[in-house]
mmCIF file of C-alpha atoms in Angstrom:
data_model
loop_
_atom_site.group_PDB
_atom_site.id
_atom_site.type_symbol
_atom_site.label_atom_id
_atom_site.label_comp_id
_atom_site.label_asym_id
_atom_site.label_seq_id
_atom_site.Cartn_x
_atom_site.Cartn_y
_atom_site.Cartn_z
ATOM 1 C CA LEU W 332 91.492 71.309 77.348
ATOM 2 C CA ARG W 333 89.889 71.719 81.211
ATOM 3 C CA LEU W 334 87.107 69.479 81.980
ATOM 4 C CA HIS W 335 84.944 67.901 84.225
ATOM 5 C CA ALA W 336 83.449 65.034 86.922
ATOM 6 C CA GLY W 337 80.741 65.894 89.609
ATOM 7 C CA LEU W 338 81.455 62.687 91.822
ATOM 8 C CA GLN W 339 84.387 61.174 94.024
ATOM 9 C CA LEU W 340 86.301 58.642 93.451
ATOM 10 C CA LEU W 341 85.008 56.204 95.752
ATOM 11 C CA ASP W 342 81.625 56.867 95.500
ATOM 12 C CA VAL W 343 81.721 55.498 92.018
ATOM 13 C CA ALA W 344 83.902 52.622 92.992
ATOM 14 C CA GLY W 345 80.703 51.847 95.839
ATOM 15 C CA VAL W 346 78.784 52.203 93.378
ATOM 16 C CA LEU W 347 79.903 49.700 91.045
ATOM 17 C CA GLY W 348 81.411 47.059 93.749
ATOM 18 C CA ALA W 349 81.221 47.928 97.461
ATOM 19 C CA ALA W 350 81.487 44.531 99.026
ATOM 20 C CA GLY W 351 79.015 46.322 101.699
ATOM 21 C CA VAL W 352 80.420 46.216 104.901
ATOM 22 C CA ILE W 353 79.722 50.219 105.602
ATOM 23 C CA ALA W 354 78.001 51.256 102.933
ATOM 24 C CA PRO W 355 75.665 49.638 100.331
ATOM 25 C CA ARG W 356 76.784 46.269 98.441
ATOM 26 C CA GLY W 357 78.041 47.626 94.492
ATOM 27 C CA VAL W 358 75.888 46.431 91.609
ATOM 28 C CA ALA W 359 78.924 44.038 91.084
ATOM 29 C CA SER W 360 80.007 43.508 94.677
ATOM 30 C CA GLY W 361 83.312 41.535 95.144
ATOM 31 C CA ALA W 362 84.761 43.052 91.326
ATOM 32 C CA ARG W 363 88.037 43.628 91.083
ATOM 33 C CA LEU W 364 88.755 47.065 90.285
ATOM 34 C CA LEU W 365 91.473 49.263 88.363
ATOM 35 C CA VAL W 366 91.688 52.731 89.349
ATOM 36 C CA TYR W 367 93.624 55.545 87.831
ATOM 37 C CA LYS W 368 93.003 59.058 89.664
ATOM 38 C CA VAL W 369 92.470 62.116 86.591
ATOM 39 C CA LEU W 370 90.954 64.817 88.442
ATOM 40 C CA ASP W 371 92.386 67.218 90.828
ATOM 41 C CA GLU W 372 91.031 68.274 94.532
ATOM 42 C CA ASN W 373 88.302 70.248 92.181
ATOM 43 C CA ASN W 374 86.835 67.349 90.637
ATOM 44 C CA SER W 375 89.288 68.600 87.306
ATOM 45 C CA GLY W 376 91.570 67.643 85.375
ATOM 46 C CA TRP W 377 92.779 67.413 81.379
ATOM 47 C CA ALA W 378 91.524 65.739 78.815
ATOM 48 C CA SER W 379 95.173 64.142 77.700
ATOM 49 C CA ASP W 380 94.853 62.615 80.699
ATOM 50 C CA TRP W 381 91.616 60.635 80.784
ATOM 51 C CA ALA W 382 93.378 59.188 77.084
ATOM 52 C CA ALA W 383 96.606 58.469 79.027
ATOM 53 C CA ALA W 384 94.414 56.500 82.340
ATOM 54 C CA VAL W 385 92.747 55.082 79.786
ATOM 55 C CA ASP W 386 95.812 53.923 77.348
ATOM 56 C CA ASP W 387 97.518 53.207 80.158
ATOM 57 C CA ALA W 388 94.642 50.669 80.718
ATOM 58 C CA ALA W 389 94.929 48.774 77.322
ATOM 59 C CA THR W 390 98.504 48.195 78.363
ATOM 60 C CA ARG W 391 97.636 46.066 81.324
ATOM 61 C CA PHE W 392 96.045 43.255 80.423
ATOM 62 C CA ALA W 393 99.169 41.307 81.023
ATOM 63 C CA GLU W 394 98.846 41.266 84.835
ATOM 64 C CA TRP W 395 94.869 42.349 84.227
ATOM 65 C CA PRO W 396 93.973 38.974 82.389
ATOM 66 C CA THR W 397 90.636 39.463 83.161
ATOM 67 C CA LEU W 398 90.020 43.832 82.474
ATOM 68 C CA SER W 399 86.302 43.146 80.454
ATOM 69 C CA VAL W 400 84.889 46.794 81.501
ATOM 70 C CA SER W 401 85.074 50.230 82.457
ATOM 71 C CA ASN W 402 83.284 53.409 83.732
ATOM 72 C CA SER W 403 83.972 56.791 83.076
ATOM 73 C CA SER W 404 81.382 58.898 85.211
ATOM 74 C CA LEU W 405 83.446 62.090 83.317
ATOM 75 C CA GLU W 406 81.801 65.049 81.427
ATOM 76 C CA SER W 407 83.764 67.627 79.529
ATOM 77 C CA ASP W 408 82.695 71.156 79.404
ATOM 78 C CA THR W 409 81.517 70.627 75.795
ATOM 79 C CA VAL W 410 78.644 69.278 74.825
ATOM 80 C CA PHE W 411 77.644 67.248 71.159
ATOM 81 C CA ALA W 412 75.623 67.571 68.941
ATOM 82 C CA SER W 413 76.570 65.364 66.458
ATOM 83 C CA CYS W 414 76.731 61.880 67.642
ATOM 84 C CA PRO W 415 79.055 60.262 67.397
ATOM 85 C CA CYS W 416 80.993 63.151 67.953
ATOM 86 C CA GLY W 417 83.532 63.921 65.400
ATOM 87 C CA ALA W 418 87.352 64.568 65.357
ATOM 88 C CA GLU W 419 86.527 68.601 64.677
ATOM 89 C CA PHE W 420 88.272 69.186 67.709
ATOM 90 C CA ALA W 421 92.126 67.403 68.452
ATOM 91 C CA TRP W 422 91.414 66.376 72.502
ATOM 92 C CA VAL W 423 87.809 64.727 70.870
ATOM 93 C CA GLU W 424 89.660 61.820 68.794
ATOM 94 C CA LEU W 425 92.433 61.843 71.454
ATOM 95 C CA CYS W 426 89.393 60.667 74.325
ATOM 96 C CA ASP W 427 87.985 58.305 70.857
ATOM 97 C CA MET W 428 91.202 56.864 69.717
ATOM 98 C CA ALA W 429 91.804 55.822 73.665
ATOM 99 C CA TYR W 430 88.444 54.318 74.180
ATOM 100 C CA GLU W 431 88.739 53.046 70.251
ATOM 101 C CA SER W 432 92.072 51.064 71.917
ATOM 102 C CA LEU W 433 90.064 49.251 74.723
ATOM 103 C CA ALA W 434 87.250 48.582 73.013
ATOM 104 C CA ALA W 435 89.518 46.769 70.809
ATOM 105 C CA ARG W 436 90.742 44.287 73.450
ATOM 106 C CA GLY W 437 86.972 43.916 74.039
ATOM 107 C CA VAL W 438 86.498 46.143 76.702
ATOM 108 C CA LEU W 439 82.372 46.979 77.390
ATOM 109 C CA ASN W 440 82.906 51.578 78.013
ATOM 110 C CA THR W 441 80.579 52.643 79.467
ATOM 111 C CA ALA W 442 79.819 56.543 80.489
ATOM 112 C CA CYS W 443 78.099 59.316 81.673
ATOM 113 C CA SER W 444 76.191 61.651 79.045
ATOM 114 C CA GLY W 445 76.201 64.552 81.651
ATOM 115 C CA ASN W 446 74.050 66.391 84.122
ATOM 116 C CA ASP W 447 73.485 69.668 81.795
ATOM 117 C CA GLY W 448 70.396 69.004 81.225
ATOM 118 C CA ARG W 449 70.306 69.093 77.437
ATOM 119 C CA GLY W 450 68.177 67.758 74.508
ATOM 120 C CA ASP W 451 70.364 67.895 71.562
ATOM 121 C CA ALA W 452 73.994 66.964 72.955
ATOM 122 C CA VAL W 453 76.088 64.839 75.084
ATOM 123 C CA THR W 454 79.537 64.812 76.971
ATOM 124 C CA VAL W 455 82.523 63.134 75.861
ATOM 125 C CA PRO W 456 83.207 60.253 76.385
ATOM 126 C CA ALA W 457 79.792 59.556 76.223
ATOM 127 C CA CYS W 458 79.827 60.518 72.812
ATOM 128 C CA LEU W 459 82.323 58.208 71.609
ATOM 129 C CA PRO W 460 81.395 55.640 68.921
ATOM 130 C CA SER W 461 83.082 53.618 71.520
ATOM 131 C CA VAL W 462 81.248 53.932 75.295
ATOM 132 C CA LEU W 463 77.890 53.285 76.200
ATOM 133 C CA GLY W 464 76.325 56.737 76.747
ATOM 134 C CA VAL W 465 74.375 56.214 80.423
ATOM 135 C CA GLY W 466 71.637 58.839 81.506
ATOM 136 C CA ALA W 467 69.556 58.920 84.587
ATOM 137 C CA VAL W 468 66.329 58.216 85.576
ATOM 138 C CA TYR W 469 64.682 57.739 88.735
ATOM 139 C CA ASP W 470 63.699 54.511 91.006
ATOM 140 C CA SER W 471 60.397 56.181 92.600
ATOM 141 C CA ASP W 472 58.354 58.587 93.695
ATOM 142 C CA GLN W 473 60.470 61.456 95.210
ATOM 143 C CA GLY W 474 58.458 64.394 95.160
ATOM 144 C CA ARG W 475 59.908 67.421 93.849
ATOM 145 C CA GLU W 476 63.894 67.326 92.622
ATOM 146 C CA PRO W 477 64.976 68.518 94.019
ATOM 147 C CA ASP W 478 63.187 69.586 97.451
ATOM 148 C CA SER W 479 63.333 73.370 96.293
ATOM 149 C CA GLY W 480 65.579 75.506 93.786
ATOM 150 C CA THR W 481 67.034 74.268 90.860
ATOM 151 C CA TYR W 482 69.302 71.754 90.251
ATOM 152 C CA GLN W 483 71.550 74.600 88.918
ATOM 153 C CA GLN W 484 70.762 76.350 91.996
ATOM 154 C CA LYS W 485 71.942 72.939 94.351
ATOM 155 C CA TRP W 486 74.799 71.715 92.151
ATOM 156 C CA SER W 487 76.127 74.576 90.016
ATOM 157 C CA ASP W 488 77.809 72.257 86.823
ATOM 158 C CA PHE W 489 73.593 70.647 86.660
ATOM 159 C CA GLY W 490 71.106 72.355 84.189
ATOM 160 C CA ASP W 491 68.761 74.814 85.927
ATOM 161 C CA CYS W 492 66.120 73.160 85.996
ATOM 162 C CA VAL W 493 63.739 70.998 88.293
ATOM 163 C CA ASP W 494 61.102 67.847 88.342
ATOM 164 C CA GLU W 495 58.358 68.911 89.846
ATOM 165 C CA GLU W 496 56.835 65.961 89.905
ATOM 166 C CA THR W 497 59.097 62.869 89.786
ATOM 167 C CA SER W 498 57.858 58.712 89.080
ATOM 168 C CA PRO W 499 59.953 55.593 88.615
ATOM 169 C CA ASP W 500 61.724 55.858 85.063
ATOM 170 C CA LEU W 501 61.122 59.113 84.836
ATOM 171 C CA ILE W 502 63.958 60.252 83.273
ATOM 172 C CA THR W 503 65.658 63.494 85.392
ATOM 173 C CA CYS W 504 65.866 66.850 83.744
ATOM 174 C CA PHE W 505 69.060 67.361 83.677
ATOM 175 C CA THR W 506 70.359 64.268 81.651
ATOM 176 C CA ASN W 507 71.571 64.902 78.695
ATOM 177 C CA VAL W 508 69.802 63.513 75.585
ATOM 178 C CA ASN W 509 70.931 63.361 72.093
ATOM 179 C CA GLY W 510 71.308 59.846 70.094
ATOM 180 C CA CYS W 511 74.237 59.141 71.758
ATOM 181 C CA LEU W 512 72.700 58.413 74.707
ATOM 182 C CA GLU W 513 71.908 54.886 74.661
ATOM 183 C CA ILE W 514 70.759 53.601 77.935
ATOM 184 C CA LEU W 515 69.096 54.539 81.488
ATOM 185 C CA ALA W 516 69.742 53.510 85.213
ATOM 186 C CA PRO W 517 68.787 55.157 88.509
ATOM 187 C CA GLY W 518 70.555 58.327 89.357
ATOM 188 C CA VAL W 519 69.204 60.120 92.167
ATOM 189 C CA ARG W 520 69.483 60.072 95.936
ATOM 190 C CA VAL W 521 72.254 56.638 95.053
ATOM 191 C CA ARG W 522 73.683 55.372 97.863
ATOM 192 C CA SER W 523 77.249 54.788 97.904
ATOM 193 C CA SER W 524 81.208 54.755 99.729
ATOM 194 C CA ASP W 525 81.887 58.942 100.667
ATOM 195 C CA ARG W 526 85.162 60.300 99.620
ATOM 196 C CA PHE W 527 86.449 59.262 102.671
ATOM 197 C CA GLY W 528 85.549 55.892 102.861
ATOM 198 C CA ALA W 529 84.832 55.796 106.681
ATOM 199 C CA ALA W 530 80.515 56.103 105.508
ATOM 200 C CA PHE W 531 78.228 57.144 103.323
ATOM 201 C CA ALA W 532 76.455 59.087 101.165
ATOM 202 C CA SER W 533 73.642 60.146 98.362
ATOM 203 C CA TYR W 534 74.720 60.825 95.558
ATOM 204 C CA THR W 535 72.784 62.209 92.619
ATOM 205 C CA GLY W 536 73.891 62.586 88.456
ATOM 206 C CA THR W 537 74.544 60.750 85.089
ATOM 207 C CA SER W 538 77.523 60.035 86.997
ATOM 208 C CA GLN W 539 75.417 58.009 89.025
ATOM 209 C CA ALA W 540 73.968 55.932 87.114
ATOM 210 C CA ALA W 541 77.024 54.944 85.245
ATOM 211 C CA PRO W 542 78.077 52.283 87.221
ATOM 212 C CA ILE W 543 75.465 51.091 87.677
ATOM 213 C CA VAL W 544 75.813 49.625 83.733
ATOM 214 C CA GLY W 545 78.931 49.500 84.535
ATOM 215 C CA GLY W 546 78.461 47.073 86.983
ATOM 216 C CA ALA W 547 75.705 45.382 85.109
ATOM 217 C CA ALA W 548 78.133 44.972 82.312
ATOM 218 C CA ALA W 549 80.817 43.396 84.924
ATOM 219 C CA LEU W 550 77.654 40.480 85.722
ATOM 220 C CA LEU W 551 77.528 39.837 82.459
ATOM 221 C CA VAL W 552 80.886 39.049 81.607
ATOM 222 C CA GLU W 553 80.802 36.566 84.825
ATOM 223 C CA ALA W 554 77.766 35.083 83.120
ATOM 224 C CA TRP W 555 79.038 35.026 79.367
ATOM 225 C CA THR W 556 82.662 33.584 80.892
ATOM 226 C CA SER W 557 80.767 30.395 82.882
ATOM 227 C CA ALA W 558 78.340 29.910 79.617
ATOM 228 C CA GLN W 559 81.451 30.056 77.318
ATOM 229 C CA PRO W 560 84.994 30.068 78.419
ATOM 230 C CA GLY W 561 87.714 31.288 76.390
ATOM 231 C CA SER W 562 85.498 33.069 74.052
ATOM 232 C CA ASP W 563 86.606 36.005 71.665
ATOM 233 C CA GLY W 564 86.956 39.271 74.762
ATOM 234 C CA LEU W 565 84.962 41.218 71.128
ATOM 235 C CA GLU W 566 82.130 39.091 70.699
ATOM 236 C CA ARG W 567 81.588 38.879 74.605
ATOM 237 C CA SER W 568 81.480 42.953 74.979
ATOM 238 C CA LEU W 569 79.327 43.261 71.627
ATOM 239 C CA ALA W 570 76.929 40.712 72.967
ATOM 240 C CA ILE W 571 76.533 42.636 76.064
ATOM 241 C CA ARG W 572 76.094 46.257 75.233
ATOM 242 C CA ALA W 573 73.532 44.680 72.583
ATOM 243 C CA ALA W 574 71.640 42.641 75.247
ATOM 244 C CA LEU W 575 71.568 45.798 77.777
ATOM 245 C CA ILE W 576 69.821 47.479 75.372
ATOM 246 C CA ALA W 577 67.766 45.526 73.560
ATOM 247 C CA THR W 578 66.428 43.864 77.048
ATOM 248 C CA GLY W 579 66.021 47.007 78.981
ATOM 249 C CA VAL W 580 62.432 48.590 79.569
ATOM 250 C CA PRO W 581 61.232 51.186 77.383
ATOM 251 C CA VAL W 582 60.864 54.667 79.212
ATOM 252 C CA SER W 583 59.481 57.641 77.314
ATOM 253 C CA ALA W 584 62.931 60.351 75.642
ATOM 254 C CA PRO W 585 60.878 62.487 73.596
ATOM 255 C CA SER W 586 63.988 64.707 72.442
ATOM 256 C CA HIS W 587 65.796 61.631 71.636
ATOM 257 C CA PRO W 588 65.251 60.424 67.759
ATOM 258 C CA LEU W 589 64.132 57.322 68.824
ATOM 259 C CA GLY W 590 61.670 58.324 71.158
ATOM 260 C CA ALA W 591 62.420 55.742 73.605
ATOM 261 C CA LEU W 592 65.313 55.059 75.593
ATOM 262 C CA PRO W 593 65.992 50.939 77.921
ATOM 263 C CA ARG W 594 66.151 51.207 81.775
ATOM 264 C CA LEU W 595 68.508 48.832 82.404
ATOM 265 C CA ASP W 596 67.474 45.510 83.317
ATOM 266 C CA ILE W 597 69.872 42.878 84.716
ATOM 267 C CA PRO W 598 67.821 39.899 84.876
ATOM 268 C CA ALA W 599 66.473 40.330 81.375
ATOM 269 C CA ALA W 600 69.921 41.135 79.919
ATOM 270 C CA ILE W 601 71.543 38.067 81.043
ATOM 271 C CA GLU W 602 68.357 35.621 80.830
ATOM 272 C CA VAL W 603 68.971 36.737 76.869
ATOM 273 C CA LEU W 604 72.738 36.508 76.533
ATOM 274 C CA LEU W 605 72.407 33.205 78.190
ATOM 275 C CA THR W 606 70.030 31.881 75.600
#
């Protein structure tokens, strides 16, 4: 199955771990990154390549014993109302097995929920049970977004919607929402390295929100490891996922089954995790 994503490699890597030399510092500045190229020059790819990359990461713990977080700013063209998305398609099952193999080793997987503006469905891999689905909120009052037209008119793979008014912690109209969306983070005009690595630019999408949560998870791994050296990786991953969700600032989400979603709060998560 042909798939796509809306973000270039350096942008995501910079949001998660940039050192701050050119672009702003990433959330987990200085983190070591194991990077896989699974998209072509048009930001398209195959589900089998996604799964192969995840499978390969699961074999590299001898080389990367501290591998603890994965982020996938990737979204399938197909959206799924079921949560978690089931094995009705072989390619979904293939991805599910791959991400589960990482999760079983204690890796916390994060992924964007997609930018279609659906209030009842999200994309793969965010809808998989071993993946933490991430959506986007505004971090300030930015007036009308986008400035003119709709998001789809600006970016063809976004939902045909507009936020006439914006405010901190307002979920963006393009964020896909259903029960598999579990946490929110800023995802509008996020500054990061550009795709050439020599400057910076601003990007918008759930693809930006996901590495923010991934970077936060990396910070929590560092805090947990310092406090509990030698602890079980799976126990750590589950505890961090629970802390991220439990400590987030509640944000209204009328189309979500719970009616609200947590917006990432890193200091609160670290405090609870270490209590």
